[in-house]
XYZ file of C-alpha atoms in Angstrom:
487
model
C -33.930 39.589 40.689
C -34.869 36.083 40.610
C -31.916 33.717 39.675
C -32.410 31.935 35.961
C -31.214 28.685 37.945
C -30.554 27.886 41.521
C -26.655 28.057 41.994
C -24.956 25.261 43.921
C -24.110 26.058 47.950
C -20.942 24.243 48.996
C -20.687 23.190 52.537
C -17.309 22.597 55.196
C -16.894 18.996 55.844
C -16.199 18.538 59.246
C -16.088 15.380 61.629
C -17.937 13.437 58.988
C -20.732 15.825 58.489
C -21.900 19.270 56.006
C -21.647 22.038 57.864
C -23.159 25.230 56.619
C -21.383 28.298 56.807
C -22.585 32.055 57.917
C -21.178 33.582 55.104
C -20.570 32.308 51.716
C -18.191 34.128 48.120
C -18.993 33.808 44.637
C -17.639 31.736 42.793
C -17.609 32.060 38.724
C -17.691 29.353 35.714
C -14.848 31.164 33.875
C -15.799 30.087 30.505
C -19.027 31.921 31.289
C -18.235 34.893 33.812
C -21.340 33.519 35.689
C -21.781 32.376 39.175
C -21.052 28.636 39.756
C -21.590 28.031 43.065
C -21.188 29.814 46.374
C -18.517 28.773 48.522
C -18.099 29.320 52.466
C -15.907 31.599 53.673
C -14.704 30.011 56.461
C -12.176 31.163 59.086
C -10.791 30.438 62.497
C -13.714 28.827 63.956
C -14.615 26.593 61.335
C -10.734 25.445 60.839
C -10.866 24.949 64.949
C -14.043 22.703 64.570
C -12.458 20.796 61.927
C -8.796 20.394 64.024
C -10.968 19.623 66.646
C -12.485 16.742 64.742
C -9.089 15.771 62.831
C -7.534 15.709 66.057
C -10.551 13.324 67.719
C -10.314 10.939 65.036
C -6.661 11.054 65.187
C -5.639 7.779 67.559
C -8.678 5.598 66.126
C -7.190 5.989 62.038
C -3.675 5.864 62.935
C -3.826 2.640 65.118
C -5.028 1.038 61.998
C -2.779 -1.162 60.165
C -1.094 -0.046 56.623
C -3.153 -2.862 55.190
C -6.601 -1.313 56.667
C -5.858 1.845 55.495
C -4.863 1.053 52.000
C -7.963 -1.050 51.567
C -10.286 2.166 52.110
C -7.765 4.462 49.857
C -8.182 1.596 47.256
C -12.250 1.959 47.780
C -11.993 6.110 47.596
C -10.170 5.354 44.169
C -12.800 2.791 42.925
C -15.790 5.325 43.969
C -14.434 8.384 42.395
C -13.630 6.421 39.327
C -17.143 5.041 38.963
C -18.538 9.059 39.106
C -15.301 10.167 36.861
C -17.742 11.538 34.042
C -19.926 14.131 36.569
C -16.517 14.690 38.607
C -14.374 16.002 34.959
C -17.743 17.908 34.375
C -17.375 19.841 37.517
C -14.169 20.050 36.995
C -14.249 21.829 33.723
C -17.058 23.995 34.465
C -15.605 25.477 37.738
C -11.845 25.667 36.461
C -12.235 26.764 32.944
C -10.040 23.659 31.666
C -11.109 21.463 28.720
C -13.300 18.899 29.350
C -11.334 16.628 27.414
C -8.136 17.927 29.743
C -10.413 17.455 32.788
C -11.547 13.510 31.694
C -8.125 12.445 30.664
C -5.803 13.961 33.216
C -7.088 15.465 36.121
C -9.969 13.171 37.813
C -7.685 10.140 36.312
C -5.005 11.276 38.196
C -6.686 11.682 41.580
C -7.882 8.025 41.386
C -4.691 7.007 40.837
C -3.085 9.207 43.701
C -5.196 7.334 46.111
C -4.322 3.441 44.237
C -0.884 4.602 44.200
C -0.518 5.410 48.069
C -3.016 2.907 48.974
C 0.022 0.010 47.086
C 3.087 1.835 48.362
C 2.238 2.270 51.780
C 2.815 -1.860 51.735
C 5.992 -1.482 50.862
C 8.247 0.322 53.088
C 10.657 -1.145 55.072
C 12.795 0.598 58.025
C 16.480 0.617 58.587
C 18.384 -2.032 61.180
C 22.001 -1.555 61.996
C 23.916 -3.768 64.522
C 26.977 -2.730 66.530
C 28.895 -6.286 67.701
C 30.996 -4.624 69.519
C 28.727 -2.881 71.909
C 26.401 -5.600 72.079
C 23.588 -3.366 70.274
C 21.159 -3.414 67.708
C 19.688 -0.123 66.276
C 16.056 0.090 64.535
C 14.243 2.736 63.282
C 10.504 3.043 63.464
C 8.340 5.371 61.773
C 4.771 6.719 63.051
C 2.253 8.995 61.800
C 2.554 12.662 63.000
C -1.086 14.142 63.561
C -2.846 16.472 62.365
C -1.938 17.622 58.599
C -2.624 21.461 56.915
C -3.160 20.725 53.332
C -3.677 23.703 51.269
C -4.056 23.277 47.679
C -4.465 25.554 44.107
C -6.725 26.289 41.365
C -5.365 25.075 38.381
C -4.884 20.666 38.902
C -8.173 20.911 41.604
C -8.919 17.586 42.727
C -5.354 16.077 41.159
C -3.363 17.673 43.515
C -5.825 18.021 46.765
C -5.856 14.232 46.685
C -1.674 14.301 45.985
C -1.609 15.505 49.448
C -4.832 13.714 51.274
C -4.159 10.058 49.800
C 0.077 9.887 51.531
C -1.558 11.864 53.891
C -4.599 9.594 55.677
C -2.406 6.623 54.193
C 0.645 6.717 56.718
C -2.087 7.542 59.178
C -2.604 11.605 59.767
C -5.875 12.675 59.991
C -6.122 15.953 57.358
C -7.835 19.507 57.621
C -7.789 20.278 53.780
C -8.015 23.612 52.406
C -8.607 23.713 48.348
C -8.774 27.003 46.397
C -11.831 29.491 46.962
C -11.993 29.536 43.268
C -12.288 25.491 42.685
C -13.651 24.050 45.385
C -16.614 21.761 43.940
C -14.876 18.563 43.113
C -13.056 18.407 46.665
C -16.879 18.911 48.063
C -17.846 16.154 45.954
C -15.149 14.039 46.685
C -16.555 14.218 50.604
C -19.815 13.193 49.351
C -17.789 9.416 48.772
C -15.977 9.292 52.255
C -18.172 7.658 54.335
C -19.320 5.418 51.797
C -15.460 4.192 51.679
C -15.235 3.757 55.029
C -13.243 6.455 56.013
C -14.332 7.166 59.512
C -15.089 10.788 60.993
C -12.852 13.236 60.958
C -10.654 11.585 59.047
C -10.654 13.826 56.140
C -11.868 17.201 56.994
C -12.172 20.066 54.349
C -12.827 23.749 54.949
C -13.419 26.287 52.138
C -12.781 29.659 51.623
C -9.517 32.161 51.602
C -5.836 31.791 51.689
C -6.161 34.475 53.884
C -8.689 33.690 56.320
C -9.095 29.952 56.466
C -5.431 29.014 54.840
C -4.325 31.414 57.455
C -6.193 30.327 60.527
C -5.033 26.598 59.332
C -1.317 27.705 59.227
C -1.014 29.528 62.783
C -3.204 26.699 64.429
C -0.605 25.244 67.001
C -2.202 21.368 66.660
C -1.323 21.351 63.202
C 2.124 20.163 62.814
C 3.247 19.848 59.241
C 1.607 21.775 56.672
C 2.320 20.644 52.676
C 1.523 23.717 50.813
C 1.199 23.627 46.676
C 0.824 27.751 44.872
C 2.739 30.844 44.808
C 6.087 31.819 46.596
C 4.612 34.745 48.030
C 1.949 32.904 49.376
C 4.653 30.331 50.660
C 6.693 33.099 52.475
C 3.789 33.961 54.304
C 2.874 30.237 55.603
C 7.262 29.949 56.306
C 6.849 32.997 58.613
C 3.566 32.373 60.161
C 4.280 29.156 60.632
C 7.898 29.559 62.125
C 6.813 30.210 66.258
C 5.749 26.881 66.513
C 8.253 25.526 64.520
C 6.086 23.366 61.594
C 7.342 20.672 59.332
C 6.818 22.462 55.758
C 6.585 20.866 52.422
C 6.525 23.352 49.679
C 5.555 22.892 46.134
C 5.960 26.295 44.701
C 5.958 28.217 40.776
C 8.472 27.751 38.092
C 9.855 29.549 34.680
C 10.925 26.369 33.536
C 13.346 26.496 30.038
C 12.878 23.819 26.836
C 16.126 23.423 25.460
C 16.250 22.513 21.962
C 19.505 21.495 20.283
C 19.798 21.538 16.301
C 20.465 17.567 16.425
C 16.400 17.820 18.103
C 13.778 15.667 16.334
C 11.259 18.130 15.519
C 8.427 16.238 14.698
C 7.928 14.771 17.658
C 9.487 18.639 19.612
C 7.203 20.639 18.302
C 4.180 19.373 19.696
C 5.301 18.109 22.895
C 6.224 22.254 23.185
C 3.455 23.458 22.404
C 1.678 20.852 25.043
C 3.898 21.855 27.382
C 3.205 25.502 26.560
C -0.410 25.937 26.261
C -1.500 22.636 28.251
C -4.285 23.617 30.570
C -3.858 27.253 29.408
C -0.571 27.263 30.287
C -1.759 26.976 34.348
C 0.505 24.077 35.415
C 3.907 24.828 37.319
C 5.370 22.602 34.435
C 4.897 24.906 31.824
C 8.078 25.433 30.016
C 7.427 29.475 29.290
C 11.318 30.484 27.621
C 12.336 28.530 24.918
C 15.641 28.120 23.773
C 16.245 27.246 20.739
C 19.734 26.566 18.759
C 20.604 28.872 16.037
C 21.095 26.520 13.002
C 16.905 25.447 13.724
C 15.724 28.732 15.215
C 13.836 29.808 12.122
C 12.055 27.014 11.029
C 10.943 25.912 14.843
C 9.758 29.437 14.878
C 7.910 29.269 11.585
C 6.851 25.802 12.104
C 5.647 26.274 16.076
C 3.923 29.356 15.276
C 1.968 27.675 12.509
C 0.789 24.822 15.109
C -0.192 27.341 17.887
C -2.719 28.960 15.142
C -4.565 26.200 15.028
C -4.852 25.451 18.904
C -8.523 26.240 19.249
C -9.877 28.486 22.283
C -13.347 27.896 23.176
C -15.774 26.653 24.878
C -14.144 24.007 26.976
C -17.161 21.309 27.025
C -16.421 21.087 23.361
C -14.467 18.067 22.868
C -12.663 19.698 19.750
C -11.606 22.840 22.143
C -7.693 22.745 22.754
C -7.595 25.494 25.477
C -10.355 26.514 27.693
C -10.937 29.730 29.985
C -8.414 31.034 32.479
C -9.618 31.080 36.099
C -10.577 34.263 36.545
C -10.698 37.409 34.904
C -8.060 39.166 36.902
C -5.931 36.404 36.158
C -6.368 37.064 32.376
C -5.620 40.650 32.904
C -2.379 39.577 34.834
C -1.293 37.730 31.718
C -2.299 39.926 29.459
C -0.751 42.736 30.730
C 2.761 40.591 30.504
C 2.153 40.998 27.000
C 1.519 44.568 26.712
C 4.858 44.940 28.956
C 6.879 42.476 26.410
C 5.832 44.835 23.411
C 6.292 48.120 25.487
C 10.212 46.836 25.775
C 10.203 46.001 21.853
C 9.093 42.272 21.646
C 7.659 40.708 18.827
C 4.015 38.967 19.442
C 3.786 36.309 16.479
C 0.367 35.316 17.201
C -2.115 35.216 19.630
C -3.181 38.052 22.355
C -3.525 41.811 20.319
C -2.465 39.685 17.121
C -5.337 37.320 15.935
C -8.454 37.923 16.367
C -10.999 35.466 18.724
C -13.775 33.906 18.028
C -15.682 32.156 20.395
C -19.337 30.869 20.797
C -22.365 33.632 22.120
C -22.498 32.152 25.242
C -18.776 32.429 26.256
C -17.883 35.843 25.203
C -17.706 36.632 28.725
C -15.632 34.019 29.664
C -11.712 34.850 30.382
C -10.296 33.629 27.107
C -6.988 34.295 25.361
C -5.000 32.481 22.471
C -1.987 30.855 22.774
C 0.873 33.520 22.211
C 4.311 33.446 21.376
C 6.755 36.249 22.369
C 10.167 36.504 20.524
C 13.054 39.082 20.038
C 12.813 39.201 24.112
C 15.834 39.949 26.527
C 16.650 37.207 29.109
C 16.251 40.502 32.102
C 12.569 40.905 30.848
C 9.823 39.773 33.585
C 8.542 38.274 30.951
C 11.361 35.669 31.186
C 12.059 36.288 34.701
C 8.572 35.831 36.263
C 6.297 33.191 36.089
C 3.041 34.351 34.009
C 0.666 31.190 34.179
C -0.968 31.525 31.283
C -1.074 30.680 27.371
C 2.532 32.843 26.761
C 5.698 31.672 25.873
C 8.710 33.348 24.882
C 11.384 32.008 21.901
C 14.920 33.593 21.810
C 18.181 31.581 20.071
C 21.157 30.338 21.708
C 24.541 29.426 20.021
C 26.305 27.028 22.439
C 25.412 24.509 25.307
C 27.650 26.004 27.849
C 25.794 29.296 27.210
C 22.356 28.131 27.055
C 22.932 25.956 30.495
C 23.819 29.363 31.986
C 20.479 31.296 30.967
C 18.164 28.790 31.297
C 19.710 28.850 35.203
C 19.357 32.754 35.295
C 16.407 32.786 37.272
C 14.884 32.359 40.818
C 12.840 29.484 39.996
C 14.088 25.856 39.542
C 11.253 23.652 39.018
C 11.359 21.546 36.063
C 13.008 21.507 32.091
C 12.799 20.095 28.664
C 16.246 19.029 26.718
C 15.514 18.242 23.407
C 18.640 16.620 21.521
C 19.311 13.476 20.060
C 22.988 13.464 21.622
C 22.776 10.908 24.626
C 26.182 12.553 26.490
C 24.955 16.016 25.976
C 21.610 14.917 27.458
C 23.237 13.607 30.593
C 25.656 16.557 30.626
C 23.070 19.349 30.363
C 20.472 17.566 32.913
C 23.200 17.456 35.439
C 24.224 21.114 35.333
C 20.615 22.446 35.089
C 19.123 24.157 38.129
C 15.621 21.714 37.968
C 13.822 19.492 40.589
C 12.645 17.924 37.182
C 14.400 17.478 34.279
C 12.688 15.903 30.861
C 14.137 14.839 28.036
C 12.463 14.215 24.598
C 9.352 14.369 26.482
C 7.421 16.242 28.835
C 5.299 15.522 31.849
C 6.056 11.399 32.355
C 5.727 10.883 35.567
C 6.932 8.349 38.018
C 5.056 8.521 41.441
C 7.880 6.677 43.052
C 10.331 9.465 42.391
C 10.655 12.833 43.641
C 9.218 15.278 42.527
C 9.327 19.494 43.177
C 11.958 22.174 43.033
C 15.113 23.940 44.019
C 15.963 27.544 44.602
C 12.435 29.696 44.717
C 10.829 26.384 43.388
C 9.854 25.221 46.733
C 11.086 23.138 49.701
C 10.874 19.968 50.067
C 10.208 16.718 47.623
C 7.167 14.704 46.959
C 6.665 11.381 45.494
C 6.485 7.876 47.252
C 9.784 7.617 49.718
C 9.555 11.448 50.003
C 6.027 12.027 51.201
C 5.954 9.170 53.583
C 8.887 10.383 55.263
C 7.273 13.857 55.490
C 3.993 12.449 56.581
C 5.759 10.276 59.422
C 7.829 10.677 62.453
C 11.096 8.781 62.604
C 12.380 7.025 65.423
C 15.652 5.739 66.042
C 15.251 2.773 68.735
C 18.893 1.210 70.300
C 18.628 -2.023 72.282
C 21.541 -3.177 74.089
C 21.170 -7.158 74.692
């Protein structure tokens, strides 16, 4: 049967050049259920081509100065920023997100991952110690490493491949990047730019196609020395072991069950929708996600009443709609995995106030295929439920009361994950008190996703390994040297 319209091919990016691929998976526009665009599903040889090429280009890029460097990073950001319109676009239509999501966060972001490493790659300075007595001076001196695995998700595309790529090529690796089988177009056209930057060959190298065959082959491959990883901790325990016989430098950015705390003295006016942001924000599929949240039992009632009133009116739809507040999950497996954390909540007596098996939903003809769902609140749910324990990734989040801080410090703590947390109180000791004692990388309070690049950023406990952020991911990305001269 002849196609309605001719769906987009992606090609591997290797040493400068599209490469097609003998065999290619589907992948879907989840707000449709229809093929996007088919991607390649590459595996060991394609990932040794492009180490091969990363590995070529390797002395060239990192014998350029910081200064060189930063000037092409600084023309990458200018480039994708000019095509920001048909990159959020892409980005919408192959993740599901809103467009509006995709235009004001996302493809912003990656420009400003590449301006940000292209400035602070200026600034470092090393360390100098002198020891009178032994007539020495000690210096250290730091150097790129080689060739770097990046392997990024499905749910911040482009924002987080170029997280990794922009500290990456700017302390002078040369990168084999793998993005998500599922949302692979905007990386594709973000290799369209490269030469046209001035990035030379085999500088940035992406291959498509499986965690388990090309994310795998990438891992194992014994030129690759450090490997910076961003998904699931199962997925990470794989990459820890296969990567262990040779010994790889590992930076892990992994899932989280993060806890909003919300003290009586909270100001819920400005709470209550920063929550429900920081609920149902990109569906809910963004490691930041606060999915339990506790709330003190003086307010619980009215935030209840008043939240679940506010998450009725978040609109699901289609996501090029400008109006739409929550798009299509990736896939539709995905939206049975979340669903069925509902089913299991209500199976163990939960309440569902709204949203999934509660209200119905509407959307347009043309996306009643898609993988939609409402946002949905869960209350009346034990701490020991997985749906407090696990991390869901999707439009769900759970309400249950607390009584006292030292209490609530040790639930929201009661779990494997330790990625980020809200505090909401107006109490400026307890805020300091309750941030220290938390189990979080990240901890917010009386806001919710302000970030400072400069500072680092990921998780403790199951959370991942490892921090990113300015000082952090030039120190992974470069190999230290301590130098003693004795005059």
């Amino acid at each position: 049967m002849a196609h309605a319209k001719a769906v987009l091919v992606l090609e591997n990016f290797i040493a400068g050049k599209f490469v097609p691929c003998s065999s290619y998976i589907d992948s879907y526009n989840p707000s449709t259920g229809d093929i996007y665009c088919r991607v390649p599903d590459s595996g060991k040889e394609e990932v040794e081509a492009a180490v091969k090429a990363a590995k070529n280009a390797f002395p060239i890029w990192s014998s350029k100065s910081p200064l060189e460097r930063s000037q092409i990073l600084n023309k990458l950001a200018d480039l994708i920023e000019h095509d920001l319109e048909e990159f959020a676009q892409a980005e919408s239509k192959d993740q599901g997100k809103t467009i509006t999501f995709a235009r004001t966060v996302d493809i912003p972001r990656a420009v400003y991952n590449f301006r940000f490493f292209a400035s602070s790659i200026l600034h470092h300075t090393t360390e100098c110690t002198e020891m009178a007595t032994m007539g020495c001076v000690h210096y250290t001196s730091r150097t790129p490493v080689g060739v770097a695995g990046l392997i990024s998700p499905w749910n911040l595309p482009l924002y987080l491949l170029t997280w990794k790529i922009a500290p990456a090529i700017a302390c002078g690796n040369t990168v084999v990047a793998k993005p998500s089988e599922m949302t692979s177009v905007t990386a594709w056209m973000m290799c369209k730019l490269l030469e046209k930057a001035g990035v030379p060959h085999g500088v940035v190298n992406v291959v498509f196609g499986m965690g388990t065959k090309a994310g795998e082959a990438l891992v194992c491959h014994p030129d690759v020395p450090l490997i910076s990883f961003t998904g699931s901790t199962l997925t990470a325990q794989r990459i820890m072991e296969k990567s262990a016989p040779h010994c790889k430098r590992l930076s892990l950015e992994l899932g989280g069950k993060n806890p909003a705390i919300i003290f009586d003295d909270a100001d819920l006016a400005q709470c209550i929708p920063t929550t429900l942001r920081s609920s149902f924000a990109n569906q809910g599929e963004i490691c930041l996600c606060t999915s339990r949240i506790f709330v003190q039992r003086g307010i619980y009632s009215d935030f209840l009443k008043r939240f679940v009133a506010e998450a009725k009116k978040w609109k699901v739809g289609n996501p090029s709609d400008p109006t739409v507040d929550i798009g299509a999950l990736i896939s539709k497996e995905h939206l049975e995995k979340v669903r069925s954390y509902v089913k299991k909540a209500q199976a163990e007596g939960a309440r569902v106030l709204c949203g999934e098996g509660v209200d119905p939903l509407a959307l347009p003809a043309g996306n009643r295929k898609g993988y939609f769902m409402l946002p949905t609140v869960i209350t009346e749910v034990k701490d020991e439920s997985c749906c407090m324990q696990e991390e869901i990734f999707g439009p769900v989040t759970c309400i249950v009361a607390f009584d006292t801080e030292e209490e609530v410090i040790e639930r929201a703590n009661s779990v494997k994950y330790g990625l980020a947390a809200t505090v909401w109180s107006s109490n400026v000791g307890r805020v300091h008190r309750v941030a220290k004692r938390l189990q979080s990388g990240l901890v917010w309070t009386n806001c919710w996703l302000v970030r400072d690049l400069n500072l680092p950023f990921g998780g403790m406990k199951a959370s991942g390994v490892g921090r990113e952020g300015a000082k952090d991911s030039y120190e992974f990305f470069t190999e230290v040297k301590t130098i003693t001269i004795k005059h």
